[in-house]
Short mmCIF file of C-alpha atoms in Angstrom, two decimals:
data_model
loop_
_atom_site.label_atom_id
_atom_site.label_comp_id
_atom_site.label_asym_id
_atom_site.label_seq_id
_atom_site.Cartn_x
_atom_site.Cartn_y
_atom_site.Cartn_z
CA MET A 1 106.29 124.52 85.23
CA ALA A 2 105.47 121.65 82.91
CA HIS A 3 102.11 119.97 82.48
CA SER A 4 101.52 116.27 82.00
CA THR A 5 99.16 114.76 79.48
CA HIS A 6 98.44 111.52 81.37
CA GLU A 7 94.88 110.47 82.04
CA ILE A 8 93.34 112.24 85.03
CA PRO A 9 91.38 110.18 87.58
CA SER A 10 87.88 111.26 88.55
CA THR A 11 87.66 114.20 90.95
CA GLU A 12 84.46 112.80 92.46
CA GLU A 13 85.83 111.14 95.56
CA ARG A 14 84.66 111.01 99.17
CA PHE A 15 86.42 109.65 102.20
CA GLU A 16 84.50 107.09 104.22
CA PHE A 17 85.02 107.41 107.96
CA LYS A 18 84.00 103.93 109.03
CA SER A 19 82.22 103.31 112.32
CA GLU A 20 84.87 100.73 113.23
CA THR A 21 87.60 103.35 112.83
CA LYS A 22 85.63 105.81 114.94
CA ARG A 23 85.25 103.23 117.68
CA ASN A 24 88.94 102.32 117.60
CA LEU A 25 89.99 105.97 117.90
CA ILE A 26 87.68 106.56 120.85
CA ILE A 27 89.03 103.41 122.52
CA ALA A 28 92.60 104.56 121.87
CA ALA A 29 91.83 107.94 123.47
CA LEU A 30 90.38 106.21 126.53
CA ILE A 31 93.39 103.89 126.71
CA GLY A 32 95.56 107.01 126.77
CA VAL A 33 93.60 108.38 129.73
CA ALA A 34 93.95 105.03 131.49
CA MET A 35 97.70 105.05 130.86
CA VAL A 36 97.98 108.46 132.51
CA ALA A 37 96.05 107.16 135.52
CA ILE A 38 98.17 103.99 135.74
CA GLY A 39 101.40 105.91 135.30
CA SER A 40 100.40 108.36 138.02
CA PHE A 41 99.55 105.51 140.39
CA LEU A 42 102.84 103.73 139.75
CA LEU A 43 104.88 106.89 140.27
CA SER A 44 102.96 107.69 143.47
CA LYS A 45 104.11 104.29 144.75
CA GLY A 46 107.72 105.00 143.78
CA TRP A 47 107.72 102.81 140.65
CA SER A 48 108.72 104.09 137.22
CA ILE A 49 108.16 102.61 133.77
CA GLY A 50 109.77 104.66 131.05
CA VAL A 51 112.93 106.65 130.44
CA TRP A 52 114.45 109.76 132.07
CA GLU A 53 112.20 109.54 135.08
CA SER A 54 113.77 107.13 137.54
CA HIS A 55 115.45 109.94 139.47
CA GLY A 56 112.13 111.59 140.21
CA ALA A 57 109.95 108.57 140.99
CA GLU A 58 110.84 108.38 144.65
CA HIS A 59 110.33 112.13 145.05
CA ALA A 60 106.90 111.98 143.41
CA ALA A 61 105.76 109.54 146.08
CA ALA A 62 106.80 111.92 148.82
CA GLY A 63 105.58 115.11 147.13
CA HIS A 64 108.92 116.69 148.01
CA GLU A 65 110.13 120.22 147.49
CA ALA A 66 112.15 120.58 144.29
CA ALA A 67 115.84 120.63 145.08
CA GLY A 68 117.24 122.34 142.00
CA HIS A 69 117.18 126.11 141.62
CA SER A 70 115.14 127.47 138.70
CA GLU A 71 114.85 131.06 137.51
CA HIS A 72 111.10 130.63 137.12
CA GLY A 73 110.29 129.50 140.59
CA GLY A 74 112.85 127.19 142.07
CA GLU A 75 111.36 127.86 145.51
CA HIS A 76 108.16 126.08 144.58
CA GLY A 77 108.25 122.29 144.78
CA ALA A 78 107.19 120.30 141.72
CA THR A 79 104.94 117.30 142.21
CA LEU A 80 103.45 114.55 140.09
CA PHE A 81 100.47 116.83 139.41
CA HIS A 82 102.85 119.36 137.84
CA ARG A 83 103.98 116.68 135.41
CA ILE A 84 100.42 115.77 134.41
CA ILE A 85 99.48 119.42 133.85
CA ALA A 86 102.71 119.97 131.92
CA ASN A 87 101.84 117.10 129.59
CA ILE A 88 98.33 118.40 128.98
CA TRP A 89 99.60 121.94 128.34
CA MET A 90 102.46 120.82 126.09
CA ASN A 91 100.31 118.53 123.95
CA SER A 92 97.60 121.19 123.70
CA VAL A 93 100.09 123.73 122.37
CA TYR A 94 101.67 121.19 120.00
CA PHE A 95 98.41 119.96 118.47
CA LEU A 96 96.96 123.48 118.39
CA GLY A 97 99.89 124.47 116.17
CA ILE A 98 99.63 121.47 113.85
CA SER A 99 95.92 122.19 113.46
CA VAL A 100 96.16 125.92 112.71
CA VAL A 101 98.97 125.33 110.20
CA GLY A 102 96.33 123.77 107.93
CA ALA A 103 94.56 127.14 107.74
CA PHE A 104 97.91 128.91 107.37
CA PHE A 105 98.83 126.66 104.43
CA ILE A 106 95.49 127.28 102.69
CA ALA A 107 95.74 131.03 103.28
CA TYR A 108 99.20 131.59 101.84
CA ASN A 109 98.41 129.40 98.85
CA TYR A 110 95.29 131.46 98.17
CA VAL A 111 97.21 134.72 98.42
CA ALA A 112 100.02 133.39 96.22
CA LYS A 113 97.47 132.10 93.67
CA ALA A 114 99.24 128.75 93.82
CA GLY A 115 97.71 126.12 91.56
CA TRP A 116 99.68 122.98 92.38
CA SER A 117 98.24 122.65 95.90
CA SER A 118 94.57 122.70 94.86
CA SER A 119 94.33 118.91 94.69
CA ILE A 120 95.59 118.49 98.28
CA LYS A 121 93.69 121.47 99.62
CA ARG A 122 90.99 119.42 101.35
CA VAL A 123 93.55 117.68 103.56
CA ALA A 124 94.85 121.04 104.77
CA GLU A 125 91.25 122.20 105.25
CA ALA A 126 90.55 119.29 107.61
CA LEU A 127 93.38 119.94 110.06
CA PRO A 128 92.00 123.13 111.72
CA SER A 129 88.80 121.33 112.74
CA PHE A 130 90.74 120.30 115.86
CA VAL A 131 91.79 123.84 116.86
CA ILE A 132 88.83 124.22 119.18
CA VAL A 133 89.78 121.22 121.38
CA PRO A 134 93.31 122.19 122.52
CA GLY A 135 92.23 125.83 122.47
CA VAL A 136 89.45 125.22 125.00
CA ILE A 137 91.76 123.04 127.14
CA LEU A 138 94.34 125.86 127.31
CA ILE A 139 91.66 128.37 128.32
CA ILE A 140 90.35 126.04 131.03
CA LEU A 141 93.84 125.41 132.43
CA MET A 142 94.43 129.15 132.66
CA ALA A 143 90.99 129.79 134.18
CA ILE A 144 91.64 127.45 137.13
CA PRO A 145 93.96 129.17 139.67
CA SER A 146 95.68 125.98 140.83
CA THR A 147 96.63 124.89 137.30
CA ARG A 148 97.60 128.31 135.97
CA HIS A 149 99.95 128.77 138.96
CA ILE A 150 101.65 125.53 137.92
CA VAL A 151 102.09 126.56 134.28
CA MET A 152 102.71 130.30 134.65
CA HIS A 153 104.97 131.50 137.48
CA TRP A 154 103.95 135.12 136.85
CA THR A 155 100.36 134.39 137.99
CA HIS A 156 101.37 133.66 141.59
CA ASP A 157 99.84 135.91 144.23
CA GLY A 158 101.87 138.93 145.19
CA ILE A 159 104.53 138.50 142.54
CA MET A 160 103.82 141.94 141.09
CA ASP A 161 102.97 143.60 144.40
CA PRO A 162 105.89 145.62 145.85
CA ALA A 163 104.48 145.11 149.34
CA SER A 164 104.54 141.33 149.04
CA GLU A 165 107.37 139.05 150.11
CA HIS A 166 106.95 137.28 146.74
CA TYR A 167 107.51 140.48 144.76
CA ASP A 168 109.65 140.06 141.65
CA LYS A 169 110.83 143.35 140.16
CA ILE A 170 111.69 141.87 136.75
CA ILE A 171 108.32 140.16 136.31
CA ALA A 172 106.49 143.22 137.65
CA GLY A 173 108.13 145.24 134.89
CA LYS A 174 106.19 143.12 132.39
CA ALA A 175 102.84 143.68 134.10
CA TRP A 176 101.51 145.79 131.23
CA TYR A 177 101.61 142.64 129.08
CA LEU A 178 101.50 139.85 131.67
CA ASN A 179 98.20 140.47 133.43
CA LEU A 180 95.30 138.05 133.49
CA PRO A 181 92.63 140.19 131.73
CA PHE A 182 94.92 140.98 128.78
CA TYR A 183 96.28 137.43 128.70
CA PHE A 184 92.80 135.89 128.56
CA LEU A 185 91.81 138.37 125.86
CA ARG A 186 94.76 137.29 123.73
CA LEU A 187 94.27 133.58 124.40
CA VAL A 188 90.58 133.66 123.49
CA ALA A 189 91.34 135.80 120.42
CA TYR A 190 93.84 133.23 119.14
CA VAL A 191 91.41 130.35 119.41
CA VAL A 192 88.30 132.20 118.20
CA VAL A 193 89.83 134.09 115.26
CA TRP A 194 91.93 131.15 114.05
CA TYR A 195 88.97 128.77 114.27
CA PHE A 196 86.36 131.02 112.70
CA GLY A 197 88.81 132.27 110.09
CA TRP A 198 89.21 128.66 109.03
CA LYS A 199 85.44 128.06 109.24
CA THR A 200 84.82 130.98 106.88
CA ILE A 201 87.35 129.78 104.31
CA ARG A 202 85.94 126.26 104.62
CA LYS A 203 82.38 127.53 104.13
CA TYR A 204 83.25 129.31 100.89
CA SER A 205 85.22 126.29 99.70
CA LEU A 206 82.20 124.02 100.12
CA LEU A 207 79.89 126.58 98.51
CA GLU A 208 82.29 126.65 95.57
CA ASP A 209 81.69 122.91 95.12
CA GLU A 210 77.94 123.46 95.01
CA GLU A 211 77.66 126.68 93.03
CA GLY A 212 80.77 126.88 90.85
CA GLY A 213 81.90 130.21 89.46
CA LEU A 214 84.52 132.52 90.94
CA GLU A 215 82.55 134.41 93.57
CA ASN A 216 83.30 132.00 96.41
CA TYR A 217 86.92 131.67 95.32
CA TYR A 218 87.40 135.44 95.66
CA LYS A 219 85.62 135.42 99.03
CA SER A 220 87.96 132.67 100.19
CA ARG A 221 90.98 134.60 98.96
CA ASN A 222 89.90 137.82 100.69
CA THR A 223 89.30 135.93 103.93
CA ALA A 224 92.74 134.33 103.54
CA LYS A 225 94.33 137.78 103.29
CA LEU A 226 92.74 138.87 106.56
CA PHE A 227 93.67 135.60 108.21
CA LEU A 228 97.32 136.00 107.18
CA ILE A 229 97.47 139.55 108.54
CA PHE A 230 96.13 138.38 111.90
CA PHE A 231 98.30 135.25 111.91
CA ALA A 232 101.42 137.24 111.04
CA VAL A 233 101.10 138.97 114.40
CA THR A 234 99.60 136.23 116.54
CA ALA A 235 102.01 133.51 115.39
CA SER A 236 104.65 135.36 117.42
CA THR A 237 102.53 136.61 120.31
CA SER A 238 101.02 133.14 120.80
CA ALA A 239 104.56 131.73 120.95
CA TRP A 240 105.34 134.18 123.75
CA ASP A 241 102.07 133.54 125.57
CA LEU A 242 101.93 129.76 125.29
CA SER A 243 105.60 128.77 125.54
CA MET A 244 108.21 131.48 126.16
CA VAL A 245 106.43 133.06 129.13
CA ILE A 246 106.62 129.76 131.05
CA ASP A 247 110.24 130.80 131.72
CA THR A 248 109.08 134.24 132.79
CA HIS A 249 112.44 135.95 133.32
CA TRP A 250 113.91 134.64 130.08
CA PHE A 251 113.18 135.96 126.61
CA SER A 252 114.48 135.68 123.07
CA THR A 253 113.66 137.99 120.17
CA MET A 254 113.94 134.99 117.83
CA PHE A 255 111.56 132.77 119.76
CA GLY A 256 108.47 133.67 117.72
CA TRP A 257 110.12 132.57 114.47
CA TYR A 258 111.53 129.45 116.10
CA HIS A 259 108.14 128.48 117.52
CA LEU A 260 106.30 129.12 114.23
CA ALA A 261 108.90 127.16 112.27
CA SER A 262 108.36 124.19 114.60
CA TRP A 263 104.57 124.41 114.26
CA HIS A 264 104.74 124.89 110.50
CA VAL A 265 107.01 122.00 109.57
CA ALA A 266 105.16 119.64 111.95
CA GLY A 267 101.89 120.66 110.29
CA LEU A 268 103.32 120.11 106.80
CA ALA A 269 104.61 116.67 107.83
CA THR A 270 101.17 115.82 109.21
CA MET A 271 99.59 116.84 105.91
CA MET A 272 102.08 114.70 104.00
CA LEU A 273 101.51 111.66 106.19
CA THR A 274 97.72 112.08 105.89
CA ILE A 275 97.92 112.28 102.09
CA LEU A 276 100.14 109.19 101.88
CA LEU A 277 97.86 107.18 104.18
CA LEU A 278 94.83 108.21 102.12
CA LYS A 279 96.61 107.15 98.95
CA ASP A 280 97.42 103.80 100.56
CA GLN A 281 93.66 103.33 101.01
CA GLY A 282 92.96 104.11 97.35
CA TYR A 283 92.04 107.79 97.72
CA LEU A 284 93.59 110.88 96.07
CA GLY A 285 94.52 109.07 92.86
CA ALA A 286 95.01 112.41 91.13
CA VAL A 287 97.74 113.39 93.59
CA LYS A 288 100.93 112.38 91.81
CA GLU A 289 104.65 112.32 92.49
CA SER A 290 104.94 115.97 91.50
CA HIS A 291 102.55 117.07 94.24
CA LEU A 292 104.36 114.95 96.79
CA HIS A 293 107.66 116.35 95.53
CA ASP A 294 106.52 119.94 96.05
CA LEU A 295 105.15 119.27 99.53
CA GLY A 296 108.32 117.31 100.31
CA LYS A 297 110.36 120.37 99.33
CA PHE A 298 108.33 122.42 101.78
CA ILE A 299 109.10 119.95 104.58
CA PHE A 300 112.78 119.79 103.65
CA GLY A 301 113.09 123.57 103.31
CA PHE A 302 111.35 124.43 106.55
CA SER A 303 113.32 121.76 108.43
CA ILE A 304 116.40 123.70 107.35
CA PHE A 305 114.74 126.99 108.31
CA TRP A 306 113.86 125.65 111.76
CA THR A 307 117.48 124.56 112.23
CA TYR A 308 118.73 127.95 111.08
CA VAL A 309 116.59 129.80 113.64
CA TRP A 310 117.37 127.24 116.36
CA PHE A 311 121.12 127.53 115.79
CA SER A 312 121.04 131.33 115.48
CA GLN A 313 119.22 131.64 118.79
CA TYR A 314 121.54 129.18 120.51
CA LEU A 315 124.74 130.67 119.08
CA LEU A 316 123.89 134.25 120.10
CA ILE A 317 123.10 133.18 123.65
CA PHE A 318 126.19 130.95 123.84
CA TYR A 319 128.47 133.70 122.52
CA ALA A 320 127.11 136.46 124.77
CA ASN A 321 127.25 134.13 127.80
CA LEU A 322 124.91 136.28 129.90
CA PRO A 323 123.58 134.39 132.95
CA GLU A 324 120.02 135.66 132.47
CA GLU A 325 120.04 134.14 128.96
CA THR A 326 122.12 131.00 129.40
CA ILE A 327 119.87 129.78 132.23
CA TYR A 328 117.41 128.53 129.58
CA PHE A 329 119.95 126.13 128.09
CA ARG A 330 121.67 125.25 131.37
CA GLU A 331 118.38 123.89 132.69
CA ARG A 332 118.08 121.72 129.58
CA PHE A 333 121.69 120.53 129.62
CA THR A 334 122.64 120.07 133.26
CA GLY A 335 119.63 121.10 135.36
CA PHE A 336 117.19 118.75 137.12
CA GLN A 337 119.63 115.81 137.27
CA GLY A 338 120.26 116.18 133.50
CA ARG A 339 116.90 114.63 132.63
CA TYR A 340 116.29 117.05 129.72
CA TRP A 341 119.64 116.55 127.97
CA TRP A 342 118.47 113.61 125.86
CA PRO A 343 115.12 115.08 124.74
CA PHE A 344 116.87 118.32 123.78
CA HIS A 345 119.38 116.56 121.53
CA ILE A 346 116.93 113.99 120.17
CA SER A 347 114.90 116.95 118.94
CA LEU A 348 117.88 118.26 116.97
CA VAL A 349 118.62 114.85 115.42
CA LEU A 350 115.03 114.10 114.39
CA ASN A 351 114.25 117.62 113.19
CA PHE A 352 117.41 118.32 111.21
CA PHE A 353 119.83 115.48 110.58
CA PHE A 354 117.26 112.78 109.85
CA PRO A 355 114.99 114.75 107.43
CA PHE A 356 118.03 116.44 105.88
CA LEU A 357 119.63 113.13 104.96
CA ILE A 358 116.38 111.42 103.94
CA LEU A 359 114.80 114.21 101.86
CA MET A 360 117.85 115.88 100.34
CA ALA A 361 117.81 113.84 97.10
CA ARG A 362 115.19 114.63 94.47
CA ASN A 363 113.94 111.06 94.13
CA SER A 364 113.47 110.65 97.88
CA LYS A 365 110.89 113.45 97.81
CA ARG A 366 108.90 111.44 95.26
CA ARG A 367 108.90 108.09 97.04
CA PRO A 368 106.23 107.38 99.67
CA THR A 369 108.52 105.29 101.89
CA PHE A 370 111.10 108.06 102.27
CA LEU A 371 108.40 110.69 102.67
CA LYS A 372 106.72 108.67 105.42
CA LEU A 373 110.03 108.23 107.24
CA GLY A 374 110.82 111.92 106.94
CA SER A 375 107.33 112.99 108.03
CA ILE A 376 107.24 110.66 111.04
CA SER A 377 110.70 111.87 112.06
CA VAL A 378 109.57 115.50 111.90
CA ILE A 379 106.29 114.89 113.78
CA ILE A 380 108.01 112.98 116.60
CA GLY A 381 110.99 115.34 116.58
CA HIS A 382 108.88 118.44 117.06
CA TRP A 383 106.97 116.74 119.84
CA PHE A 384 110.37 116.49 121.54
CA ASP A 385 110.98 120.13 120.64
CA PHE A 386 107.86 121.26 122.46
CA TYR A 387 108.61 118.84 125.28
CA GLN A 388 111.97 120.48 125.96
CA MET A 389 110.39 123.95 125.61
CA HIS A 390 107.75 123.33 128.28
CA MET A 391 108.73 120.57 130.67
CA PRO A 392 111.73 122.15 132.46
CA GLY A 393 109.64 125.21 133.35
CA ILE A 394 106.51 123.35 134.47
CA ALA A 395 107.44 119.82 135.58
CA LYS A 396 110.96 120.76 136.69
CA ASP A 397 112.63 117.72 138.30
CA GLN A 398 109.44 115.66 137.95
CA GLY A 399 109.80 115.54 134.17
CA GLY A 400 110.29 112.26 132.39
CA ILE A 401 109.15 110.23 129.40
CA GLY A 402 107.05 107.28 130.43
CA ILE A 403 103.49 106.01 130.60
CA ILE A 404 102.08 109.46 131.46
CA GLU A 405 103.66 111.05 128.38
CA TRP A 406 102.71 108.18 126.09
CA GLY A 407 99.15 108.15 127.38
CA THR A 408 98.62 111.91 127.10
CA THR A 409 100.01 112.00 123.58
CA LEU A 410 97.93 108.95 122.55
CA THR A 411 94.76 110.67 123.74
CA PHE A 412 95.51 113.91 121.91
CA ALA A 413 96.63 112.11 118.74
CA SER A 414 93.53 109.87 118.70
CA LEU A 415 91.20 112.84 119.11
CA PHE A 416 93.12 114.79 116.46
CA ILE A 417 92.84 111.93 113.96
CA TYR A 418 89.13 111.57 114.77
CA PHE A 419 88.39 115.24 114.11
CA VAL A 420 90.46 115.36 110.92
CA ALA A 421 88.97 112.14 109.52
CA ASN A 422 85.48 113.32 110.38
CA GLU A 423 86.07 116.62 108.57
CA LEU A 424 87.52 114.83 105.53
CA SER A 425 84.34 112.73 105.27
CA LYS A 426 82.09 115.79 105.04
CA ALA A 427 83.06 116.88 101.53
CA ASN A 428 84.54 115.78 98.24
CA LEU A 429 88.28 115.13 98.57
CA TYR A 430 88.91 117.49 95.66
CA PRO A 431 87.60 121.07 95.41
CA LYS A 432 85.97 120.15 92.10
CA ASN A 433 85.06 123.71 91.07
CA HIS A 434 88.28 125.39 92.20
CA PRO A 435 89.56 127.56 89.32
CA PHE A 436 93.10 126.12 89.62
CA LEU A 437 92.15 122.47 90.00
CA GLU A 438 92.79 121.72 86.34
CA GLU A 439 96.28 123.15 86.62
CA SER A 440 96.89 121.03 89.73
CA LEU A 441 95.66 117.85 88.06
CA HIS A 442 98.16 118.36 85.23
CA HIS A 443 100.98 119.46 87.52
CA ASP A 444 104.22 117.76 86.47
CA ILE A 445 107.78 118.65 87.48
#
């Protein structure tokens, strides 16, 4: 590692979260809610505005029984309400992951004693402030019987009762893990431990600004170690509980890695885009091309890693050609009038080909325009990734991409930006007494 000798800007810098920006974000969130309401009304009347939804619009008006067979409950008809709940669940899982990745990034940099990332640490610290919102939404959706039955087929009455006509032997065999008390315990543990783990690291980080010294740094590092141990386990189990178990019969031993890779690279891209937008507004002057280059390498590298896990999972299932495994991909390729074929392949293009070509060259990882393009591609691409993970199992043949999807995502994105911007405004944008800040300020590669 080389160190530059250029003049270092002041590390006394605070982000101003203007009242006008707050108002605009709240309005945008409300517009998103209105879009969901308008989209629902139009579909209930048989009208569709959007893509990949025209086949289901007329069925939504009639509240028909789903025609296509599905391994996770083809006998249950999907309605417009299924689609709305699917959007809320999917966006909650997606934004929960982006948020917690901020804490994950801080933790592994603490444990690795990385110096370069100290100057961008406060951006990563701001992301987990939103964890509590999607976390609470997920808990509420699971607490209400009517909505949890829509999301999770295994929660239906009698499905694990041998005396019931709805008994499913395969799902009943998973009852030791898939039971409501244990599920709620895990779900609450994810949200609470992730959130308060971040809050503890954040507390010591702010105390470090006030008091100096190394005591709070070591407390942060010790908390980061505990957080990583917990996250190492729950990153996989949360993937099973929030996404894989929607298709209750199906499972993949690689799904935990695949899910985490998607969360991780989307979170890194969000961090990059936030840093670049702050720099456009005159903030983070001490963050130079070298810092962007290193974070760009993370995004590039983990885009490749996501593709590696995605392809490995797909190839093994394709090669084995076992019906109980291939059903997952058949539903996304040819099931439900083929409405999930495009989202599935758009995800692959935006998450691999686009960032691979844009960020492969060294200079592209040092230029804001290329980094913005790559980050936006990854953020949108992994939204499609989570869309194709969740929608076939929840919305079934009511899935589509139209006003409902745009509105739900706008609401979540607006609230996410609000929480992150609010957290950024609470402290200095640089951890001014961090022991590695000097090394970060002189970072040059």
